[in-house]
JSON list of C-alpha atoms in Angstrom, two decimals:
[
{"chain": "R", "resi": 13, "resn": "UNK", "atom": "CA", "xyz": [-56.50, -55.44, 154.57]},
{"chain": "R", "resi": 14, "resn": "UNK", "atom": "CA", "xyz": [-54.23, -52.45, 154.62]},
{"chain": "R", "resi": 15, "resn": "UNK", "atom": "CA", "xyz": [-51.30, -54.53, 155.90]},
{"chain": "R", "resi": 16, "resn": "UNK", "atom": "CA", "xyz": [-51.87, -57.07, 153.18]},
{"chain": "R", "resi": 17, "resn": "UNK", "atom": "CA", "xyz": [-51.88, -54.36, 150.51]},
{"chain": "R", "resi": 18, "resn": "UNK", "atom": "CA", "xyz": [-48.64, -52.88, 151.84]},
{"chain": "R", "resi": 19, "resn": "UNK", "atom": "CA", "xyz": [-47.07, -56.35, 151.96]},
{"chain": "R", "resi": 20, "resn": "UNK", "atom": "CA", "xyz": [-48.06, -57.06, 148.32]},
{"chain": "R", "resi": 21, "resn": "UNK", "atom": "CA", "xyz": [-46.69, -53.68, 147.14]},
{"chain": "R", "resi": 22, "resn": "UNK", "atom": "CA", "xyz": [-43.43, -54.27, 149.03]},
{"chain": "R", "resi": 23, "resn": "UNK", "atom": "CA", "xyz": [-43.09, -57.79, 147.58]},
{"chain": "R", "resi": 24, "resn": "UNK", "atom": "CA", "xyz": [-43.75, -56.55, 144.05]},
{"chain": "R", "resi": 25, "resn": "UNK", "atom": "CA", "xyz": [-41.12, -53.84, 144.43]},
{"chain": "R", "resi": 26, "resn": "UNK", "atom": "CA", "xyz": [-38.57, -56.45, 145.68]},
{"chain": "R", "resi": 27, "resn": "UNK", "atom": "CA", "xyz": [-39.32, -58.83, 142.77]},
{"chain": "R", "resi": 28, "resn": "UNK", "atom": "CA", "xyz": [-39.21, -56.22, 140.06]},
{"chain": "R", "resi": 29, "resn": "UNK", "atom": "CA", "xyz": [-36.16, -54.39, 141.45]},
{"chain": "R", "resi": 30, "resn": "UNK", "atom": "CA", "xyz": [-33.72, -53.56, 138.62]},
{"chain": "R", "resi": 31, "resn": "UNK", "atom": "CA", "xyz": [-30.81, -56.01, 138.42]},
{"chain": "R", "resi": 32, "resn": "UNK", "atom": "CA", "xyz": [-28.37, -54.87, 135.81]},
{"chain": "R", "resi": 33, "resn": "UNK", "atom": "CA", "xyz": [-25.64, -57.32, 134.66]},
{"chain": "R", "resi": 34, "resn": "UNK", "atom": "CA", "xyz": [-22.33, -55.55, 134.60]},
{"chain": "R", "resi": 35, "resn": "UNK", "atom": "CA", "xyz": [-20.16, -55.38, 131.49]},
{"chain": "R", "resi": 36, "resn": "UNK", "atom": "CA", "xyz": [-17.18, -57.72, 131.54]},
{"chain": "R", "resi": 37, "resn": "UNK", "atom": "CA", "xyz": [-16.40, -61.37, 132.20]},
{"chain": "R", "resi": 38, "resn": "UNK", "atom": "CA", "xyz": [-19.41, -63.62, 132.95]},
{"chain": "R", "resi": 39, "resn": "UNK", "atom": "CA", "xyz": [-19.66, -67.42, 133.56]},
{"chain": "R", "resi": 40, "resn": "UNK", "atom": "CA", "xyz": [-22.37, -70.08, 133.69]},
{"chain": "R", "resi": 41, "resn": "UNK", "atom": "CA", "xyz": [-22.54, -73.55, 135.22]},
{"chain": "R", "resi": 42, "resn": "UNK", "atom": "CA", "xyz": [-25.51, -75.82, 134.52]},
{"chain": "R", "resi": 43, "resn": "UNK", "atom": "CA", "xyz": [-26.82, -79.28, 135.25]},
{"chain": "R", "resi": 44, "resn": "UNK", "atom": "CA", "xyz": [-29.44, -80.70, 132.91]},
{"chain": "R", "resi": 45, "resn": "UNK", "atom": "CA", "xyz": [-31.42, -83.72, 131.73]},
{"chain": "R", "resi": 46, "resn": "UNK", "atom": "CA", "xyz": [-32.39, -84.55, 128.17]},
{"chain": "R", "resi": 47, "resn": "UNK", "atom": "CA", "xyz": [-35.58, -86.51, 127.35]},
{"chain": "R", "resi": 48, "resn": "UNK", "atom": "CA", "xyz": [-35.09, -87.81, 123.73]},
{"chain": "R", "resi": 49, "resn": "UNK", "atom": "CA", "xyz": [-37.94, -88.13, 121.24]},
{"chain": "R", "resi": 50, "resn": "UNK", "atom": "CA", "xyz": [-36.11, -90.16, 118.60]},
{"chain": "R", "resi": 51, "resn": "UNK", "atom": "CA", "xyz": [-36.38, -93.92, 118.28]},
{"chain": "R", "resi": 52, "resn": "UNK", "atom": "CA", "xyz": [-33.31, -94.20, 120.59]},
{"chain": "R", "resi": 53, "resn": "UNK", "atom": "CA", "xyz": [-34.29, -93.19, 124.14]},
{"chain": "R", "resi": 54, "resn": "UNK", "atom": "CA", "xyz": [-31.24, -93.26, 126.38]},
{"chain": "R", "resi": 55, "resn": "UNK", "atom": "CA", "xyz": [-31.08, -91.26, 129.52]},
{"chain": "R", "resi": 56, "resn": "UNK", "atom": "CA", "xyz": [-28.58, -88.35, 129.43]},
{"chain": "R", "resi": 57, "resn": "UNK", "atom": "CA", "xyz": [-27.47, -86.16, 132.37]},
{"chain": "R", "resi": 58, "resn": "UNK", "atom": "CA", "xyz": [-25.31, -83.25, 131.32]},
{"chain": "R", "resi": 59, "resn": "UNK", "atom": "CA", "xyz": [-22.99, -80.85, 133.20]},
{"chain": "R", "resi": 60, "resn": "UNK", "atom": "CA", "xyz": [-21.88, -77.78, 131.25]},
{"chain": "R", "resi": 61, "resn": "UNK", "atom": "CA", "xyz": [-20.02, -74.55, 131.79]},
{"chain": "R", "resi": 62, "resn": "UNK", "atom": "CA", "xyz": [-19.64, -71.48, 129.52]},
{"chain": "R", "resi": 63, "resn": "UNK", "atom": "CA", "xyz": [-17.46, -68.38, 129.97]},
{"chain": "R", "resi": 64, "resn": "UNK", "atom": "CA", "xyz": [-17.33, -65.21, 127.94]},
{"chain": "R", "resi": 65, "resn": "UNK", "atom": "CA", "xyz": [-18.08, -61.48, 127.79]},
{"chain": "R", "resi": 66, "resn": "UNK", "atom": "CA", "xyz": [-21.23, -59.68, 128.95]},
{"chain": "R", "resi": 67, "resn": "UNK", "atom": "CA", "xyz": [-21.47, -56.71, 126.51]},
{"chain": "R", "resi": 68, "resn": "UNK", "atom": "CA", "xyz": [-24.38, -55.04, 128.29]},
{"chain": "R", "resi": 69, "resn": "UNK", "atom": "CA", "xyz": [-27.24, -56.18, 130.58]},
{"chain": "R", "resi": 70, "resn": "UNK", "atom": "CA", "xyz": [-28.78, -57.94, 127.65]},
{"chain": "R", "resi": 71, "resn": "UNK", "atom": "CA", "xyz": [-26.14, -59.72, 125.44]},
{"chain": "R", "resi": 72, "resn": "UNK", "atom": "CA", "xyz": [-23.58, -62.45, 126.43]},
{"chain": "R", "resi": 73, "resn": "UNK", "atom": "CA", "xyz": [-21.25, -64.20, 124.00]},
{"chain": "R", "resi": 74, "resn": "UNK", "atom": "CA", "xyz": [-18.84, -66.89, 124.99]},
{"chain": "R", "resi": 75, "resn": "UNK", "atom": "CA", "xyz": [-17.73, -70.53, 124.66]},
{"chain": "R", "resi": 76, "resn": "UNK", "atom": "CA", "xyz": [-18.01, -73.60, 126.78]},
{"chain": "R", "resi": 77, "resn": "UNK", "atom": "CA", "xyz": [-17.71, -77.35, 127.25]},
{"chain": "R", "resi": 78, "resn": "UNK", "atom": "CA", "xyz": [-19.42, -80.04, 129.17]},
{"chain": "R", "resi": 79, "resn": "UNK", "atom": "CA", "xyz": [-19.87, -83.72, 129.88]},
{"chain": "R", "resi": 80, "resn": "UNK", "atom": "CA", "xyz": [-22.93, -85.70, 128.67]},
{"chain": "R", "resi": 81, "resn": "UNK", "atom": "CA", "xyz": [-23.41, -88.94, 130.60]},
{"chain": "R", "resi": 82, "resn": "UNK", "atom": "CA", "xyz": [-25.45, -91.04, 128.19]},
{"chain": "R", "resi": 83, "resn": "UNK", "atom": "CA", "xyz": [-26.71, -94.47, 129.17]},
{"chain": "R", "resi": 84, "resn": "UNK", "atom": "CA", "xyz": [-26.64, -97.62, 127.12]},
{"chain": "R", "resi": 85, "resn": "UNK", "atom": "CA", "xyz": [-29.49, -98.19, 124.74]},
{"chain": "R", "resi": 86, "resn": "UNK", "atom": "CA", "xyz": [-30.67, -100.73, 122.18]},
{"chain": "R", "resi": 87, "resn": "UNK", "atom": "CA", "xyz": [-33.30, -100.64, 119.47]},
{"chain": "R", "resi": 88, "resn": "UNK", "atom": "CA", "xyz": [-34.84, -103.51, 117.51]},
{"chain": "R", "resi": 89, "resn": "UNK", "atom": "CA", "xyz": [-33.90, -107.17, 117.64]},
{"chain": "R", "resi": 90, "resn": "UNK", "atom": "CA", "xyz": [-32.74, -109.72, 115.04]},
{"chain": "R", "resi": 91, "resn": "UNK", "atom": "CA", "xyz": [-32.10, -113.28, 116.10]},
{"chain": "R", "resi": 92, "resn": "UNK", "atom": "CA", "xyz": [-31.79, -112.34, 119.77]},
{"chain": "R", "resi": 93, "resn": "UNK", "atom": "CA", "xyz": [-29.33, -109.52, 119.00]},
{"chain": "R", "resi": 94, "resn": "UNK", "atom": "CA", "xyz": [-29.98, -105.77, 119.16]},
{"chain": "R", "resi": 95, "resn": "UNK", "atom": "CA", "xyz": [-30.32, -104.31, 115.64]},
{"chain": "R", "resi": 96, "resn": "UNK", "atom": "CA", "xyz": [-28.93, -100.93, 116.76]},
{"chain": "R", "resi": 97, "resn": "UNK", "atom": "CA", "xyz": [-27.01, -100.34, 120.00]},
{"chain": "R", "resi": 98, "resn": "UNK", "atom": "CA", "xyz": [-24.73, -97.90, 121.73]},
{"chain": "R", "resi": 99, "resn": "UNK", "atom": "CA", "xyz": [-22.79, -98.50, 124.93]},
{"chain": "R", "resi": 100, "resn": "UNK", "atom": "CA", "xyz": [-22.91, -96.03, 127.84]},
{"chain": "R", "resi": 101, "resn": "UNK", "atom": "CA", "xyz": [-20.55, -93.18, 127.08]},
{"chain": "R", "resi": 102, "resn": "UNK", "atom": "CA", "xyz": [-19.38, -89.87, 128.34]},
{"chain": "R", "resi": 103, "resn": "UNK", "atom": "CA", "xyz": [-19.58, -87.38, 125.43]},
{"chain": "R", "resi": 104, "resn": "UNK", "atom": "CA", "xyz": [-17.76, -84.06, 125.59]},
{"chain": "R", "resi": 105, "resn": "UNK", "atom": "CA", "xyz": [-19.34, -81.14, 123.70]},
{"chain": "R", "resi": 106, "resn": "UNK", "atom": "CA", "xyz": [-17.50, -77.92, 122.92]},
{"chain": "R", "resi": 107, "resn": "UNK", "atom": "CA", "xyz": [-19.67, -75.02, 121.86]},
{"chain": "R", "resi": 108, "resn": "UNK", "atom": "CA", "xyz": [-20.14, -71.37, 121.21]},
{"chain": "R", "resi": 109, "resn": "UNK", "atom": "CA", "xyz": [-22.73, -69.78, 123.53]},
{"chain": "R", "resi": 110, "resn": "UNK", "atom": "CA", "xyz": [-25.00, -66.75, 123.01]},
{"chain": "R", "resi": 111, "resn": "UNK", "atom": "CA", "xyz": [-27.52, -65.56, 125.61]},
{"chain": "R", "resi": 112, "resn": "UNK", "atom": "CA", "xyz": [-30.03, -62.73, 125.48]},
{"chain": "R", "resi": 113, "resn": "UNK", "atom": "CA", "xyz": [-31.70, -61.37, 128.59]},
{"chain": "R", "resi": 114, "resn": "UNK", "atom": "CA", "xyz": [-34.97, -59.57, 127.87]},
{"chain": "R", "resi": 115, "resn": "UNK", "atom": "CA", "xyz": [-35.28, -57.36, 130.95]},
{"chain": "R", "resi": 116, "resn": "UNK", "atom": "CA", "xyz": [-33.19, -55.90, 133.84]},
{"chain": "R", "resi": 117, "resn": "UNK", "atom": "CA", "xyz": [-35.59, -57.06, 136.56]},
{"chain": "R", "resi": 118, "resn": "UNK", "atom": "CA", "xyz": [-34.89, -59.53, 139.33]},
{"chain": "R", "resi": 119, "resn": "UNK", "atom": "CA", "xyz": [-36.81, -62.19, 137.30]},
{"chain": "R", "resi": 120, "resn": "UNK", "atom": "CA", "xyz": [-35.65, -61.91, 133.76]},
{"chain": "R", "resi": 121, "resn": "UNK", "atom": "CA", "xyz": [-36.64, -64.10, 130.80]},
{"chain": "R", "resi": 122, "resn": "UNK", "atom": "CA", "xyz": [-33.78, -65.16, 128.49]},
{"chain": "R", "resi": 123, "resn": "UNK", "atom": "CA", "xyz": [-33.07, -67.14, 125.34]},
{"chain": "R", "resi": 124, "resn": "UNK", "atom": "CA", "xyz": [-29.85, -69.22, 125.03]},
{"chain": "R", "resi": 125, "resn": "UNK", "atom": "CA", "xyz": [-28.25, -70.91, 121.97]},
{"chain": "R", "resi": 126, "resn": "UNK", "atom": "CA", "xyz": [-25.31, -73.29, 121.99]},
{"chain": "R", "resi": 127, "resn": "UNK", "atom": "CA", "xyz": [-23.76, -74.56, 118.73]},
{"chain": "R", "resi": 128, "resn": "UNK", "atom": "CA", "xyz": [-20.72, -76.86, 118.52]},
{"chain": "R", "resi": 129, "resn": "UNK", "atom": "CA", "xyz": [-19.58, -80.43, 118.26]},
{"chain": "R", "resi": 130, "resn": "UNK", "atom": "CA", "xyz": [-18.44, -83.40, 120.37]},
{"chain": "R", "resi": 131, "resn": "UNK", "atom": "CA", "xyz": [-14.64, -83.75, 120.66]},
{"chain": "R", "resi": 132, "resn": "UNK", "atom": "CA", "xyz": [-14.79, -87.47, 121.29]},
{"chain": "R", "resi": 133, "resn": "UNK", "atom": "CA", "xyz": [-16.89, -90.44, 120.07]},
{"chain": "R", "resi": 134, "resn": "UNK", "atom": "CA", "xyz": [-16.73, -89.47, 116.39]},
{"chain": "R", "resi": 135, "resn": "UNK", "atom": "CA", "xyz": [-17.15, -85.68, 116.81]},
{"chain": "R", "resi": 136, "resn": "UNK", "atom": "CA", "xyz": [-20.78, -85.30, 115.79]},
{"chain": "R", "resi": 137, "resn": "UNK", "atom": "CA", "xyz": [-22.93, -82.13, 115.96]},
{"chain": "R", "resi": 138, "resn": "UNK", "atom": "CA", "xyz": [-24.14, -80.58, 119.22]},
{"chain": "R", "resi": 139, "resn": "UNK", "atom": "CA", "xyz": [-26.74, -77.79, 119.31]},
{"chain": "R", "resi": 140, "resn": "UNK", "atom": "CA", "xyz": [-29.32, -76.56, 121.87]},
{"chain": "R", "resi": 141, "resn": "UNK", "atom": "CA", "xyz": [-31.83, -73.79, 121.83]},
{"chain": "R", "resi": 142, "resn": "UNK", "atom": "CA", "xyz": [-33.59, -72.93, 125.05]},
{"chain": "R", "resi": 143, "resn": "UNK", "atom": "CA", "xyz": [-35.69, -70.30, 126.90]},
{"chain": "R", "resi": 144, "resn": "UNK", "atom": "CA", "xyz": [-35.80, -69.75, 130.61]},
{"chain": "R", "resi": 145, "resn": "UNK", "atom": "CA", "xyz": [-35.95, -67.34, 133.53]},
{"chain": "R", "resi": 146, "resn": "UNK", "atom": "CA", "xyz": [-33.09, -65.96, 135.52]},
{"chain": "R", "resi": 147, "resn": "UNK", "atom": "CA", "xyz": [-33.45, -64.87, 139.25]},
{"chain": "R", "resi": 148, "resn": "UNK", "atom": "CA", "xyz": [-30.85, -62.30, 140.12]},
{"chain": "R", "resi": 149, "resn": "UNK", "atom": "CA", "xyz": [-29.23, -62.68, 143.56]},
{"chain": "R", "resi": 150, "resn": "UNK", "atom": "CA", "xyz": [-27.05, -59.63, 142.93]},
{"chain": "R", "resi": 151, "resn": "UNK", "atom": "CA", "xyz": [-25.84, -57.60, 139.91]},
{"chain": "R", "resi": 152, "resn": "UNK", "atom": "CA", "xyz": [-23.68, -60.46, 138.58]},
{"chain": "R", "resi": 153, "resn": "UNK", "atom": "CA", "xyz": [-24.89, -63.59, 140.35]},
{"chain": "R", "resi": 154, "resn": "UNK", "atom": "CA", "xyz": [-28.08, -65.43, 139.49]},
{"chain": "R", "resi": 155, "resn": "UNK", "atom": "CA", "xyz": [-29.97, -68.67, 139.32]},
{"chain": "R", "resi": 156, "resn": "UNK", "atom": "CA", "xyz": [-31.72, -69.96, 136.24]},
{"chain": "R", "resi": 157, "resn": "UNK", "atom": "CA", "xyz": [-34.14, -72.57, 135.03]},
{"chain": "R", "resi": 158, "resn": "UNK", "atom": "CA", "xyz": [-34.64, -73.30, 131.35]},
{"chain": "R", "resi": 159, "resn": "UNK", "atom": "CA", "xyz": [-36.17, -75.73, 128.87]},
{"chain": "R", "resi": 160, "resn": "UNK", "atom": "CA", "xyz": [-35.24, -76.19, 125.21]},
{"chain": "R", "resi": 161, "resn": "UNK", "atom": "CA", "xyz": [-34.57, -78.49, 122.31]},
{"chain": "R", "resi": 162, "resn": "UNK", "atom": "CA", "xyz": [-31.32, -80.34, 121.74]},
{"chain": "R", "resi": 163, "resn": "UNK", "atom": "CA", "xyz": [-30.10, -81.51, 118.29]},
{"chain": "R", "resi": 164, "resn": "UNK", "atom": "CA", "xyz": [-27.55, -84.24, 118.45]},
{"chain": "R", "resi": 165, "resn": "UNK", "atom": "CA", "xyz": [-26.05, -86.91, 116.20]},
{"chain": "R", "resi": 166, "resn": "UNK", "atom": "CA", "xyz": [-24.31, -90.03, 117.44]},
{"chain": "R", "resi": 167, "resn": "UNK", "atom": "CA", "xyz": [-22.62, -93.07, 115.99]},
{"chain": "R", "resi": 168, "resn": "UNK", "atom": "CA", "xyz": [-24.37, -96.40, 116.70]},
{"chain": "R", "resi": 169, "resn": "UNK", "atom": "CA", "xyz": [-23.43, -99.99, 116.12]},
{"chain": "R", "resi": 170, "resn": "UNK", "atom": "CA", "xyz": [-25.71, -101.56, 113.51]},
{"chain": "R", "resi": 171, "resn": "UNK", "atom": "CA", "xyz": [-26.20, -105.29, 113.13]},
{"chain": "R", "resi": 172, "resn": "UNK", "atom": "CA", "xyz": [-25.00, -106.76, 109.79]},
{"chain": "R", "resi": 173, "resn": "UNK", "atom": "CA", "xyz": [-25.86, -110.29, 108.60]},
{"chain": "R", "resi": 174, "resn": "UNK", "atom": "CA", "xyz": [-23.71, -112.47, 106.35]},
{"chain": "R", "resi": 175, "resn": "UNK", "atom": "CA", "xyz": [-25.64, -115.37, 104.81]},
{"chain": "R", "resi": 176, "resn": "UNK", "atom": "CA", "xyz": [-24.12, -118.80, 105.03]},
{"chain": "R", "resi": 177, "resn": "UNK", "atom": "CA", "xyz": [-22.18, -120.53, 102.33]},
{"chain": "R", "resi": 178, "resn": "UNK", "atom": "CA", "xyz": [-20.61, -123.94, 101.83]},
{"chain": "R", "resi": 179, "resn": "UNK", "atom": "CA", "xyz": [-17.33, -122.49, 103.27]},
{"chain": "R", "resi": 180, "resn": "UNK", "atom": "CA", "xyz": [-18.84, -121.99, 106.69]},
{"chain": "R", "resi": 181, "resn": "UNK", "atom": "CA", "xyz": [-21.35, -124.82, 106.69]},
{"chain": "R", "resi": 182, "resn": "UNK", "atom": "CA", "xyz": [-24.11, -122.42, 105.66]},
{"chain": "R", "resi": 183, "resn": "UNK", "atom": "CA", "xyz": [-24.17, -120.69, 109.04]},
{"chain": "R", "resi": 184, "resn": "UNK", "atom": "CA", "xyz": [-25.49, -117.16, 109.30]},
{"chain": "R", "resi": 185, "resn": "UNK", "atom": "CA", "xyz": [-22.88, -114.74, 110.80]},
{"chain": "R", "resi": 186, "resn": "UNK", "atom": "CA", "xyz": [-23.53, -111.54, 112.55]},
{"chain": "R", "resi": 187, "resn": "UNK", "atom": "CA", "xyz": [-21.26, -108.53, 113.15]},
{"chain": "R", "resi": 188, "resn": "UNK", "atom": "CA", "xyz": [-21.71, -104.86, 114.07]},
{"chain": "R", "resi": 189, "resn": "UNK", "atom": "CA", "xyz": [-20.52, -101.95, 111.99]},
{"chain": "R", "resi": 190, "resn": "UNK", "atom": "CA", "xyz": [-20.46, -98.21, 112.88]},
{"chain": "R", "resi": 191, "resn": "UNK", "atom": "CA", "xyz": [-23.44, -96.19, 111.54]},
{"chain": "R", "resi": 192, "resn": "UNK", "atom": "CA", "xyz": [-22.55, -92.47, 111.99]},
{"chain": "R", "resi": 193, "resn": "UNK", "atom": "CA", "xyz": [-24.97, -89.56, 112.02]},
{"chain": "R", "resi": 194, "resn": "UNK", "atom": "CA", "xyz": [-27.88, -91.23, 113.78]},
{"chain": "R", "resi": 195, "resn": "UNK", "atom": "CA", "xyz": [-30.28, -88.50, 114.92]},
{"chain": "R", "resi": 196, "resn": "UNK", "atom": "CA", "xyz": [-30.82, -88.15, 118.71]},
{"chain": "R", "resi": 197, "resn": "UNK", "atom": "CA", "xyz": [-32.96, -85.12, 119.36]},
{"chain": "R", "resi": 198, "resn": "UNK", "atom": "CA", "xyz": [-34.90, -84.24, 122.53]},
{"chain": "R", "resi": 199, "resn": "UNK", "atom": "CA", "xyz": [-36.09, -81.82, 125.05]},
{"chain": "R", "resi": 200, "resn": "UNK", "atom": "CA", "xyz": [-33.48, -80.58, 127.58]},
{"chain": "R", "resi": 201, "resn": "UNK", "atom": "CA", "xyz": [-34.16, -79.14, 131.01]},
{"chain": "R", "resi": 202, "resn": "UNK", "atom": "CA", "xyz": [-31.47, -77.22, 132.94]},
{"chain": "R", "resi": 203, "resn": "UNK", "atom": "CA", "xyz": [-30.83, -75.57, 136.25]},
{"chain": "R", "resi": 204, "resn": "UNK", "atom": "CA", "xyz": [-27.84, -73.32, 136.62]},
{"chain": "R", "resi": 205, "resn": "UNK", "atom": "CA", "xyz": [-25.96, -70.54, 138.30]},
{"chain": "R", "resi": 206, "resn": "UNK", "atom": "CA", "xyz": [-24.21, -67.63, 136.66]},
{"chain": "R", "resi": 207, "resn": "UNK", "atom": "CA", "xyz": [-21.44, -65.47, 138.11]}
]
């Protein structure tokens, strides 16, 4: 029993040992997955990186970019054609990043906010707000897991129908037009490393 108590006290001391992030340059690299809750439900895997300045052990401000690999998706059907659709694309977000660490312990909870826009595919809004925990490997190197909410807008192709007339033998004609600003929100889960 005495050995178990000593082991538990030693383990607690190792876990709660102070890990203070040093002032200066700091960077992050993350891999994530977004599960969307809107009517469109594509699968998206994202890879992001952010770089900036660690003002003290608690506050980081910087900027970053990433690659969102979004699969093809379709919604609705009219005459055997998808009513709304979007091809598989790689979207590139550019964002400002703020992170707040709440403690200086080896396991530190944090909150993270990213606000920006996509620089391709019509440049729609990109924003995520997440909370997580960081495990410090050293003063400036750590691993993190987080979960949050992603706000995103995309342009989809929407089916349009032209009714027939005597000039085209009364045939119905279909074509797709861009519909910008379609909401694509969801829950994002990330694993990352900071350095």
